[in-house]
DNA sequence: AAAATAGTGTCTGTGAGACACTATGGA
DNA sequence: TCCATAGTGTCTCACAGACACTATTTT
């Protein structure tokens, strides 16, 4: 005669302890934005006005009880433990919450790009990290830095970042995050997340120049010829169906056409 | 906000037990191969000789103790719990081991494509699954099926697979695996994993036709014109530097040139 | 000669690459 | 009138799409 008479009873007696389970399950998030490029050369049409930057936090040297902190005084990606919230527990939700806490904004692009789970990556035990990147328009991060004390939150350009002392295996995660965001900028329309809904072609080109190295993007005339014919980009129209243009602002002396991204996501192919 | 950081440091440092930790950490693997296409129409140049297929296992109705098994009698992806082996614990290693157990082969293409970690996806607790796909040339799986009793291991074409009763959230994982492999076939040279090192262009075309829908691949003359000029494909040469050709085999009446993949990985762009 | 496999050839229009030129409006 | 910004125009050569044709060997 069977010991249990239903799946439910068997379930209660299921022995998960046969396997070692992780001691922690976390989400880390690489928050990217664009900063003004110090090396911008107006004469070089491949030079961008922007520069890709990453937000890091400085780990406290001492913890709340005054004891030396693990990986203290090093720079790290913002992150935290994943909890089961509202009957769900997912690293993606956790990353969204973390982003909200760090930048006070919702609804920006966030993408999972890797899992870091080798035993030994964290001295505290077997701690698994889900790595994400987020793209945040510059203004939002500036707001956040002004509101905060900001000593322990800082933006670094990707050249600066590798000169820092980085905690845990976050150096590797940061390298992977940069590869991932570059790849996505080349192969998807993520660039839209750095831009307002309606943008000038030159703005879009500046954003792309800052991150990727692409023949068409590098050549101004090629980009302006090609971009309007891409089927994921269209002209912004006003209520009367007329093309929208900018008002001249700042040093900009002439109006320019506005464009927006279509909903469709292109799939580039190596075969054509 | 500044206070928040130090609180979080303290939590990370001293009391990981405040957070619920996962009850299980597993790897699942979608093993793809190609089968002969029953619907092949020689007259239609878009029709492929092959058909994408997925290996599934049938979960036993009763467990080792004779009790009803969780999600018993349903089809599932092969997988298992991740253990710390040789001082490492990683889902990727675990997936490789699982693939070795299921197909007795090493060194094939295996790729992580997702994490499934919502609480409630498995009745046994908070069990996290790392999903991978693998590409295995047909012959290897046929060997494995012959050696095994094979009742519980079966290949299904992707049309057949969604008619089955699928365990856990594996239906979703399978959908994502198929999307992922299709995308990679379009954007990377993974197709090489279905082929021998040296192959005929028509063989490559048949493999691509079976999985993706691409203008150039669909059009025979376009593919034969384009493929030899792609910089990740080159002619196979013998020791004297002469192009290699096949011996006619089977119903094939004429020799054909052999090609191989270069080491370089192309990066397709949506901007050109 | 026919069948099967594995490719080529040819035509026409679209598009890429290079780079010089134009348009707008304010100081 | 000059500058800065944001684009266009023009030229040539190459490649893409359509689809018919060829080439090699066995039966």
Coordinates of C-alpha atoms (C1' of nucleotides) in Angstrom, one line a residue:
Chain A
X1 CA 0.0 0.0 0.0
X2 CA 1.3 3.4 -1.0
X3 CA 2.5 5.7 1.8
X4 CA 0.8 8.7 0.2
X5 CA -2.4 8.8 -1.7
X6 CA -2.2 12.0 -3.6
X7 CA 0.3 14.2 -5.4
X8 CA -0.3 16.8 -2.6
X9 CA 0.8 14.4 0.1
X10 CA 3.8 13.4 -1.8
X11 CA 4.5 17.1 -2.3
X12 CA 4.6 17.8 1.4
X13 CA 7.2 15.1 1.9
X14 CA 9.4 16.1 -1.0
X15 CA 12.9 16.4 0.1
X16 CA 14.6 19.4 -1.5
X17 CA 17.4 19.3 1.1
X18 CA 19.1 16.5 -0.9
X19 CA 20.7 19.4 -2.9
X20 CA 22.6 22.3 -1.7
X21 CA 20.5 25.4 -2.3
X22 CA 21.8 28.9 -2.9
X23 CA 22.3 31.1 0.1
X24 CA 21.2 34.2 -1.8
X25 CA 19.5 35.3 -4.9
X26 CA 20.1 38.8 -6.0
X27 CA 19.7 41.3 -8.8
X28 CA 22.4 43.7 -9.9
X29 CA 21.7 46.5 -12.3
X30 CA 24.0 48.5 -14.6
X31 CA 22.3 51.8 -15.1
X32 CA 23.5 53.6 -18.2
X33 CA 23.1 57.2 -19.2
X34 CA 24.8 59.7 -21.5
X35 CA 27.0 62.5 -20.3
X36 CA 28.4 65.4 -22.4
X37 CA 31.6 64.3 -24.1
X38 CA 34.6 66.3 -22.9
X39 CA 36.5 65.2 -26.1
X40 CA 33.8 66.4 -28.5
X41 CA 35.3 67.8 -31.7
X42 CA 32.8 69.5 -33.9
X43 CA 35.0 69.2 -37.0
X44 CA 35.1 65.4 -36.8
X45 CA 31.7 64.1 -38.0
X46 CA 32.4 60.8 -36.2
X47 CA 32.8 62.5 -32.8
X48 CA 29.8 62.4 -30.5
X49 CA 28.5 65.1 -28.2
X50 CA 27.7 62.4 -25.7
X51 CA 29.6 59.8 -23.8
X52 CA 28.3 56.5 -22.3
X53 CA 28.3 56.5 -18.5
X54 CA 27.5 54.0 -15.8
X55 CA 26.1 54.6 -12.3
X56 CA 28.0 53.0 -9.5
X57 CA 27.7 53.1 -5.7
X58 CA 30.5 53.2 -3.2
X59 CA 30.2 50.5 -0.6
X60 CA 30.6 51.8 2.9
X61 CA 33.9 51.1 4.7
X62 CA 32.1 50.2 7.9
X63 CA 28.7 48.7 8.3
X64 CA 25.9 49.9 10.6
X65 CA 27.6 48.3 13.7
X66 CA 31.0 49.9 12.9
X67 CA 32.6 46.7 11.7
X68 CA 34.6 46.5 8.5
X69 CA 32.2 45.9 5.6
X70 CA 32.7 43.1 3.0
X71 CA 34.3 44.6 -0.1
X72 CA 34.0 48.0 1.7
X73 CA 35.2 51.2 0.0
X74 CA 35.0 49.6 -3.4
X75 CA 32.6 50.6 -6.2
X76 CA 29.8 48.3 -7.0
X77 CA 26.6 48.0 -9.1
X78 CA 23.5 48.8 -7.3
X79 CA 21.6 45.7 -6.4
X80 CA 19.8 43.8 -3.7
X81 CA 18.3 40.5 -2.7
X82 CA 15.3 39.2 -4.5
X83 CA 12.2 38.8 -2.4
X84 CA 8.9 37.2 -3.0
X85 CA 6.5 40.1 -3.3
X86 CA 2.8 39.8 -3.9
X87 CA 3.2 36.1 -4.4
X88 CA 5.8 36.5 -7.0
X89 CA 9.5 36.3 -6.6
X90 CA 11.5 37.2 -9.7
X91 CA 14.8 38.8 -10.2
X92 CA 13.4 41.0 -13.0
X93 CA 10.8 42.5 -10.7
X94 CA 13.5 43.0 -8.1
X95 CA 15.7 44.8 -10.6
X96 CA 12.8 47.1 -11.4
X97 CA 12.3 47.9 -7.7
X98 CA 16.0 48.5 -7.3
X99 CA 16.0 50.9 -10.3
X100 CA 13.1 52.7 -8.8
X101 CA 14.9 53.2 -5.6
X102 CA 18.1 54.4 -7.2
X103 CA 16.7 56.7 -9.8
X104 CA 13.1 57.3 -8.7
X105 CA 11.8 56.5 -12.1
X106 CA 9.6 53.8 -13.5
X107 CA 8.9 52.5 -16.9
X108 CA 12.4 52.7 -18.4
X109 CA 14.0 50.0 -20.4
X110 CA 15.5 47.3 -18.3
X111 CA 17.0 44.0 -19.7
X112 CA 18.4 40.9 -18.2
X113 CA 21.7 40.0 -19.8
X114 CA 23.3 37.4 -17.6
X115 CA 23.5 35.1 -14.6
X116 CA 26.5 35.0 -12.3
X117 CA 26.3 31.9 -10.2
X118 CA 29.7 30.3 -9.7
X119 CA 30.4 29.3 -6.2
X120 CA 33.1 31.5 -4.7
X121 CA 32.1 34.8 -6.5
X122 CA 30.9 36.1 -3.1
X123 CA 32.6 35.2 0.2
X124 CA 29.4 35.1 2.0
X125 CA 28.3 31.8 0.4
X126 CA 26.6 30.6 -2.8
X127 CA 25.0 33.8 -4.0
X128 CA 23.5 34.0 -7.4
X129 CA 23.2 37.3 -9.2
X130 CA 21.0 38.2 -12.1
X131 CA 22.5 41.0 -14.1
X132 CA 20.4 43.6 -15.8
X133 CA 21.1 46.8 -17.6
X134 CA 18.9 49.9 -17.7
X135 CA 18.9 52.9 -19.9
X136 CA 18.0 56.2 -18.3
X137 CA 17.8 59.6 -20.0
X138 CA 20.4 61.8 -18.5
X139 CA 18.1 64.3 -16.8
X140 CA 16.6 61.7 -14.5
X141 CA 19.9 60.7 -13.0
X142 CA 21.0 64.3 -12.6
X143 CA 17.8 64.9 -10.6
X144 CA 18.6 62.0 -8.4
X145 CA 22.1 63.0 -7.8
X146 CA 21.1 66.5 -6.8
X147 CA 18.5 65.2 -4.3
X148 CA 20.9 62.8 -2.7
X149 CA 24.1 63.4 -0.8
X150 CA 25.7 61.9 -3.8
X151 CA 29.0 61.1 -2.2
X152 CA 28.3 57.4 -2.7
X153 CA 26.5 57.5 -6.0
X154 CA 28.4 58.6 -9.0
X155 CA 28.4 58.4 -12.8
X156 CA 31.6 57.2 -14.6
X157 CA 32.3 57.1 -18.3
X158 CA 33.2 53.7 -19.5
X159 CA 36.8 54.8 -19.8
X160 CA 36.9 55.9 -16.2
X161 CA 35.1 52.9 -14.8
X162 CA 37.9 50.4 -15.3
X163 CA 40.4 52.4 -13.4
X164 CA 38.3 52.0 -10.2
X165 CA 38.6 49.3 -7.5
X166 CA 35.5 47.2 -8.2
X167 CA 33.8 45.0 -5.6
X168 CA 33.0 41.2 -6.1
X169 CA 33.0 40.1 -9.7
X170 CA 31.3 43.3 -10.8
X171 CA 34.2 44.2 -13.1
X172 CA 33.3 41.2 -15.2
X173 CA 29.6 42.0 -15.0
X174 CA 30.2 45.6 -16.1
X175 CA 32.3 44.4 -19.1
X176 CA 29.4 42.1 -20.1
X177 CA 26.9 44.9 -19.6
X178 CA 28.8 47.2 -21.9
X179 CA 29.0 44.5 -24.6
X180 CA 25.4 43.8 -24.2
X181 CA 24.2 47.4 -24.5
X182 CA 26.5 48.0 -27.5
X183 CA 25.2 44.9 -29.2
X184 CA 21.6 45.9 -28.6
X185 CA 22.2 49.4 -29.8
X186 CA 23.5 47.9 -33.1
X187 CA 20.8 45.2 -33.4
X188 CA 17.6 46.6 -31.8
X189 CA 15.9 50.0 -31.3
X190 CA 17.0 50.4 -27.7
X191 CA 18.5 53.7 -28.7
X192 CA 15.0 55.1 -28.3
X193 CA 15.3 54.8 -24.5
X194 CA 18.0 57.5 -24.5
X195 CA 15.7 59.8 -26.5
X196 CA 12.4 61.6 -26.1
X197 CA 9.5 60.1 -28.0
X198 CA 10.0 62.7 -30.8
X199 CA 13.5 63.5 -31.7
X200 CA 15.7 65.0 -34.5
X201 CA 17.7 62.7 -36.7
X202 CA 20.9 64.4 -35.6
X203 CA 20.0 63.7 -31.9
X204 CA 19.6 60.0 -32.7
X205 CA 22.9 59.9 -34.6
X206 CA 24.7 61.5 -31.7
X207 CA 23.3 58.9 -29.3
X208 CA 24.4 56.1 -31.7
X209 CA 27.8 57.6 -32.2
X210 CA 28.4 57.7 -28.5
X211 CA 27.9 53.9 -28.2
X212 CA 28.5 52.0 -31.4
X213 CA 30.9 52.2 -34.4
X214 CA 28.7 51.7 -37.5
X215 CA 29.5 52.7 -41.0
X216 CA 26.2 54.3 -41.8
X217 CA 26.0 56.1 -38.5
X218 CA 29.5 57.4 -38.8
X219 CA 28.8 59.0 -42.2
X220 CA 26.4 61.9 -41.8
X221 CA 25.0 62.0 -45.3
X222 CA 24.5 58.2 -45.3
X223 CA 22.7 58.3 -42.1
X224 CA 20.4 61.2 -43.2
X225 CA 19.6 59.4 -46.4
X226 CA 19.0 56.0 -44.8
X227 CA 17.3 56.7 -41.5
X228 CA 14.0 58.2 -42.9
X229 CA 13.5 55.1 -45.0
X230 CA 14.0 52.6 -42.2
X231 CA 10.6 51.0 -41.5
X232 CA 10.9 51.4 -37.7
X233 CA 11.4 55.2 -38.0
X234 CA 8.7 57.6 -39.1
X235 CA 8.1 61.3 -39.3
X236 CA 6.1 62.8 -36.3
X237 CA 2.9 64.4 -37.5
X238 CA 0.7 67.0 -35.8
X239 CA -3.0 66.7 -35.5
X240 CA -3.4 68.1 -39.1
X241 CA -1.1 65.5 -40.4
X242 CA 1.7 68.0 -41.1
X243 CA 5.3 67.0 -40.3
X244 CA 6.3 68.4 -36.9
X245 CA 9.4 70.6 -36.6
X246 CA 11.3 71.9 -33.6
X247 CA 11.4 75.5 -32.5
X248 CA 14.9 76.8 -32.7
X249 CA 16.4 76.6 -29.2
X250 CA 19.7 77.7 -27.7
X251 CA 22.4 78.0 -30.4
X252 CA 20.3 76.0 -32.9
X253 CA 19.2 78.5 -35.5
X254 CA 16.9 76.6 -37.7
X255 CA 13.9 74.2 -37.2
X256 CA 14.4 70.5 -37.9
X257 CA 12.0 67.7 -38.5
X258 CA 11.0 65.4 -35.7
X259 CA 10.8 61.6 -36.0
X260 CA 9.6 58.8 -33.8
X261 CA 10.1 55.1 -33.5
X262 CA 7.4 52.7 -34.8
X263 CA 6.3 49.8 -32.7
X264 CA 7.9 47.2 -35.0
X265 CA 11.1 45.7 -33.9
X266 CA 13.5 44.9 -36.8
X267 CA 15.4 41.7 -36.9
X268 CA 18.7 42.2 -38.7
X269 CA 20.1 39.2 -40.6
X270 CA 23.6 38.1 -41.4
X271 CA 22.3 36.5 -44.6
X272 CA 21.2 39.6 -46.4
Chain B
X1 CA 18.0 57.7 0.7
X2 CA 21.5 57.8 2.1
X3 CA 20.3 55.9 5.1
X4 CA 18.8 53.2 2.9
X5 CA 22.2 52.3 1.5
X6 CA 23.8 51.7 4.9
X7 CA 20.8 49.7 6.0
X8 CA 21.1 47.6 3.0
X9 CA 24.8 47.1 3.6
X10 CA 24.0 45.9 7.1
X11 CA 21.5 43.4 5.8
X12 CA 23.8 42.0 3.2
X13 CA 26.6 41.7 5.7
X14 CA 24.9 40.3 8.8
X15 CA 21.6 38.7 8.1
X16 CA 21.0 37.1 4.8
X17 CA 18.5 34.9 6.5
X18 CA 16.0 37.8 6.6
X19 CA 15.5 37.0 3.0
X20 CA 13.8 33.9 1.7
X21 CA 16.3 31.9 -0.3
X22 CA 15.4 29.7 -3.2
X23 CA 14.5 26.1 -2.4
X24 CA 16.1 24.9 -5.6
X25 CA 18.3 26.0 -8.5
X26 CA 18.0 24.0 -11.7
X27 CA 19.1 23.9 -15.3
X28 CA 16.7 22.9 -18.1
X29 CA 17.9 22.3 -21.6
X30 CA 16.0 22.4 -24.9
X31 CA 17.9 20.1 -27.2
X32 CA 17.3 20.8 -30.9
X33 CA 18.1 18.7 -33.9
X34 CA 16.9 18.4 -37.5
X35 CA 14.7 15.5 -38.7
X36 CA 13.7 14.7 -42.3
X37 CA 10.8 16.9 -43.3
X38 CA 7.7 14.8 -44.2
X39 CA 6.2 17.7 -46.1
X40 CA 9.3 18.3 -48.3
X41 CA 8.3 19.4 -51.8
X42 CA 11.3 19.3 -54.2
X43 CA 9.5 21.7 -56.7
X44 CA 9.2 24.4 -54.1
X45 CA 12.6 26.0 -53.6
X46 CA 11.5 27.4 -50.2
X47 CA 10.7 24.0 -48.9
X48 CA 13.4 22.4 -46.7
X49 CA 14.4 18.7 -46.5
X50 CA 14.7 19.2 -42.8
X51 CA 12.4 20.1 -39.9
X52 CA 13.4 21.5 -36.5
X53 CA 12.8 19.0 -33.7
X54 CA 13.0 19.1 -29.9
X55 CA 13.9 16.4 -27.5
X56 CA 11.6 15.9 -24.5
X57 CA 11.4 13.3 -21.8
X58 CA 8.2 11.8 -20.3
X59 CA 8.0 12.2 -16.6
X60 CA 7.3 9.0 -14.8
X61 CA 3.8 8.6 -13.3
X62 CA 5.2 7.2 -10.1
X63 CA 8.5 8.1 -8.3
X64 CA 11.1 5.7 -7.0
X65 CA 9.0 5.0 -3.9
X66 CA 5.9 4.2 -5.9
X67 CA 4.3 7.5 -5.0
X68 CA 2.5 9.8 -7.5
X69 CA 5.2 11.9 -9.2
X70 CA 4.8 15.7 -9.5
X71 CA 3.7 16.6 -13.0
X72 CA 3.8 12.9 -13.7
X73 CA 3.0 11.5 -17.2
X74 CA 3.7 14.9 -18.8
X75 CA 6.4 15.8 -21.2
X76 CA 9.2 18.0 -20.0
X77 CA 12.6 19.4 -20.9
X78 CA 15.5 17.4 -19.6
X79 CA 17.1 19.1 -16.6
X80 CA 18.3 18.8 -13.1
X81 CA 19.4 20.5 -9.9
X82 CA 22.6 22.5 -10.0
X83 CA 25.2 21.3 -7.6
X84 CA 28.5 22.7 -6.6
X85 CA 31.0 20.5 -8.4
X86 CA 34.8 20.9 -8.1
X87 CA 34.4 24.1 -6.1
X88 CA 32.2 25.6 -8.8
X89 CA 28.4 25.7 -8.9
X90 CA 27.0 27.1 -12.1
X91 CA 23.9 26.4 -14.0
X92 CA 25.9 26.5 -17.3
X93 CA 28.1 23.6 -16.1
X94 CA 25.1 21.8 -14.9
X95 CA 23.4 22.1 -18.3
X96 CA 26.5 20.7 -20.0
X97 CA 26.5 17.7 -17.6
X98 CA 22.8 17.2 -18.3
X99 CA 23.4 17.3 -22.1
X100 CA 26.2 14.8 -21.7
X101 CA 23.8 12.5 -19.7
X102 CA 21.0 12.8 -22.3
X103 CA 22.9 12.6 -25.5
X104 CA 26.3 11.2 -24.5
X105 CA 28.1 13.9 -26.4
X106 CA 30.3 16.8 -25.4
X107 CA 31.4 20.0 -27.0
X108 CA 28.3 20.9 -28.8
X109 CA 26.8 24.4 -28.8
X110 CA 24.9 25.2 -25.7
X111 CA 23.5 28.6 -24.8
X112 CA 21.7 30.2 -21.9
X113 CA 18.6 32.1 -23.0
X114 CA 16.5 32.8 -19.9
X115 CA 15.8 32.5 -16.2
X116 CA 12.5 31.4 -14.9
X117 CA 12.2 32.3 -11.2
X118 CA 8.7 33.4 -10.4
X119 CA 7.4 32.0 -7.2
X120 CA 4.7 29.4 -7.9
X121 CA 6.1 28.0 -11.2
X122 CA 6.9 24.8 -9.3
X123 CA 4.6 23.5 -6.5
X124 CA 7.6 22.2 -4.5
X125 CA 8.7 25.7 -3.6
X126 CA 10.7 28.6 -4.9
X127 CA 12.6 26.8 -7.6
X128 CA 14.7 28.7 -10.1
X129 CA 15.4 27.4 -13.6
X130 CA 18.1 28.5 -15.9
X131 CA 17.0 27.7 -19.4
X132 CA 19.5 26.7 -22.1
X133 CA 19.3 25.4 -25.6
X134 CA 21.6 23.0 -27.4
X135 CA 22.1 22.2 -31.0
X136 CA 22.9 18.6 -31.8
X137 CA 23.5 17.1 -35.2
X138 CA 20.8 14.5 -35.9
X139 CA 23.0 11.4 -35.9
X140 CA 24.0 11.8 -32.2
X141 CA 20.4 11.8 -31.0
X142 CA 19.5 8.8 -33.1
X143 CA 22.3 6.9 -31.5
X144 CA 21.1 7.8 -28.1
X145 CA 17.5 6.7 -28.8
X146 CA 18.7 3.4 -30.1
X147 CA 20.8 2.7 -27.0
X148 CA 18.1 3.6 -24.6
X149 CA 14.7 2.1 -24.1
X150 CA 13.5 5.3 -25.7
X151 CA 9.9 5.1 -24.4
X152 CA 10.5 8.2 -22.3
X153 CA 12.8 10.1 -24.6
X154 CA 11.3 11.4 -27.9
X155 CA 11.9 13.9 -30.6
X156 CA 9.0 16.1 -31.6
X157 CA 8.8 18.6 -34.4
X158 CA 7.9 22.1 -33.3
X159 CA 4.4 21.7 -34.7
X160 CA 3.8 18.5 -32.7
X161 CA 5.3 19.7 -29.5
X162 CA 2.5 22.2 -28.6
X163 CA -0.1 19.5 -28.9
X164 CA 1.4 17.7 -25.9
X165 CA 0.7 18.0 -22.2
X166 CA 3.7 19.9 -21.0
X167 CA 4.9 19.8 -17.4
X168 CA 5.5 22.9 -15.2
X169 CA 6.0 26.1 -17.2
X170 CA 8.0 24.3 -19.8
X171 CA 5.5 25.2 -22.5
X172 CA 6.6 28.9 -22.1
X173 CA 10.3 27.9 -21.9
X174 CA 9.9 25.9 -25.1
X175 CA 8.3 28.8 -26.9
X176 CA 11.2 31.1 -25.7
X177 CA 13.8 28.5 -26.7
X178 CA 12.3 28.3 -30.3
X179 CA 12.3 32.1 -30.5
X180 CA 15.8 32.2 -29.3
X181 CA 17.2 29.6 -31.7
X182 CA 15.4 31.3 -34.6
X183 CA 16.8 34.6 -33.7
X184 CA 20.3 33.3 -33.4
X185 CA 20.1 31.4 -36.7
X186 CA 19.2 34.8 -38.3
X187 CA 21.8 36.9 -36.5
X188 CA 24.8 34.6 -35.7
X189 CA 26.6 31.6 -37.3
X190 CA 25.0 29.0 -34.9
X191 CA 23.8 27.2 -38.1
X192 CA 27.3 25.7 -38.2
X193 CA 26.4 23.5 -35.2
X194 CA 23.9 21.6 -37.3
X195 CA 26.5 20.9 -40.0
X196 CA 29.8 19.1 -40.4
X197 CA 32.9 21.4 -40.4
X198 CA 33.0 21.3 -44.2
X199 CA 29.6 21.5 -46.0
X200 CA 28.0 22.2 -49.3
X201 CA 26.2 25.6 -49.7
X202 CA 23.0 23.7 -50.5
X203 CA 23.3 21.8 -47.2
X204 CA 23.7 25.1 -45.3
X205 CA 20.7 26.5 -47.2
X206 CA 18.5 23.5 -46.3
X207 CA 19.4 23.9 -42.6
X208 CA 18.6 27.6 -42.7
X209 CA 15.3 27.0 -44.6
X210 CA 14.2 24.6 -41.9
X211 CA 14.4 27.2 -39.2
X212 CA 14.2 30.8 -40.5
X213 CA 12.3 32.7 -43.1
X214 CA 14.8 35.0 -44.8
X215 CA 14.6 36.5 -48.3
X216 CA 18.1 35.7 -49.4
X217 CA 18.0 32.1 -48.0
X218 CA 14.6 31.5 -49.6
X219 CA 15.8 32.5 -53.1
X220 CA 18.3 29.9 -54.3
X221 CA 20.1 32.0 -56.8
X222 CA 20.4 34.9 -54.3
X223 CA 21.8 32.6 -51.7
X224 CA 24.4 31.0 -54.0
X225 CA 25.5 34.4 -55.2
X226 CA 25.7 35.9 -51.8
X227 CA 27.0 33.1 -49.5
X228 CA 30.5 32.7 -51.0
X229 CA 31.1 36.5 -50.5
X230 CA 30.2 36.6 -46.8
X231 CA 33.3 37.1 -44.8
X232 CA 32.5 34.4 -42.2
X233 CA 32.3 31.7 -44.9
X234 CA 35.2 30.5 -47.0
X235 CA 36.1 27.7 -49.4
X236 CA 37.6 24.6 -47.9
X237 CA 41.0 23.9 -49.4
X238 CA 43.1 20.8 -49.5
X239 CA 46.8 20.5 -48.6
X240 CA 47.8 21.8 -52.1
X241 CA 45.5 24.8 -51.7
X242 CA 42.9 23.5 -54.3
X243 CA 39.2 23.9 -53.5
X244 CA 37.8 20.7 -52.0
X245 CA 34.8 19.0 -53.6
X246 CA 32.5 16.2 -52.5
X247 CA 32.5 12.8 -54.0
X248 CA 29.1 12.1 -55.4
X249 CA 27.2 10.0 -52.9
X250 CA 23.7 8.4 -52.9
X251 CA 21.5 10.0 -55.6
X252 CA 23.8 13.0 -55.9
X253 CA 25.3 12.8 -59.4
X254 CA 27.8 15.6 -59.4
X255 CA 30.6 16.9 -57.1
X256 CA 30.1 20.2 -55.3
X257 CA 32.3 22.6 -53.6
X258 CA 32.9 22.5 -49.9
X259 CA 32.8 25.5 -47.6
X260 CA 33.6 26.2 -44.0
X261 CA 32.9 28.9 -41.4
X262 CA 35.6 31.4 -40.5
X263 CA 36.3 32.1 -36.8
X264 CA 34.9 35.6 -37.1
X265 CA 31.4 36.3 -35.8
X266 CA 29.5 38.9 -37.8
X267 CA 27.5 41.5 -36.0
X268 CA 24.4 42.4 -38.1
X269 CA 23.2 46.0 -37.8
X270 CA 19.7 47.5 -38.2
X271 CA 21.4 50.8 -39.4
X272 CA 22.9 49.5 -42.6
Chain C
dA1 C1' 18.2 10.9 -73.5
dA2 C1' 16.3 11.7 -69.0
dA3 C1' 16.8 12.5 -64.1
dA4 C1' 18.8 14.4 -60.2
dT5 C1' 21.8 17.6 -57.9
dA6 C1' 24.2 21.8 -57.6
dG7 C1' 24.9 25.4 -59.1
dT8 C1' 25.4 30.2 -63.1
dG9 C1' 24.0 34.0 -66.2
dT10 C1' 21.5 38.0 -67.4
dC11 C1' 18.7 41.7 -67.0
dT12 C1' 17.1 46.0 -64.7
dG13 C1' 16.3 49.0 -61.0
dT14 C1' 17.6 50.4 -56.3
dG15 C1' 20.9 51.7 -53.1
dA16 C1' 25.7 52.6 -51.1
dG17 C1' 29.8 55.5 -50.6
dA18 C1' 32.1 59.7 -51.2
dC19 C1' 31.9 64.5 -50.6
dA20 C1' 30.5 68.9 -51.9
dC21 C1' 26.6 71.9 -51.5
dT22 C1' 22.2 74.3 -49.3
dA23 C1' 18.9 76.2 -46.0
dT24 C1' 17.5 78.9 -41.8
dG25 C1' 17.7 82.4 -38.6
dG26 C1' 20.1 85.1 -35.1
dA27 C1' 24.4 88.0 -33.6
Chain D
dT1 C1' 27.9 88.8 -43.4
dC2 C1' 29.2 85.1 -40.8
dC3 C1' 28.4 81.3 -37.9
dA4 C1' 26.2 77.3 -36.2
dT5 C1' 22.9 73.7 -36.9
dA6 C1' 20.7 70.5 -39.7
dG7 C1' 20.3 68.8 -43.3
dT8 C1' 20.4 67.8 -49.5
dG9 C1' 22.3 66.8 -54.1
dT10 C1' 25.0 64.4 -57.3
dC11 C1' 27.8 61.2 -59.2
dT12 C1' 29.4 56.4 -60.0
dC13 C1' 29.7 51.7 -59.2
dA14 C1' 27.8 47.7 -57.0
dC15 C1' 24.6 44.8 -55.5
dA16 C1' 19.7 42.9 -55.1
dG17 C1' 15.6 40.5 -57.1
dA18 C1' 13.5 37.8 -60.6
dC19 C1' 13.9 33.7 -63.1
dA20 C1' 15.8 31.2 -66.9
dC21 C1' 19.8 28.6 -68.1
dT22 C1' 24.0 25.3 -67.5
dA23 C1' 27.0 21.7 -65.9
dT24 C1' 28.1 16.9 -64.2
dT25 C1' 27.4 12.2 -63.7
dT26 C1' 24.4 7.8 -63.4
dT27 C1' 20.7 5.0 -65.3

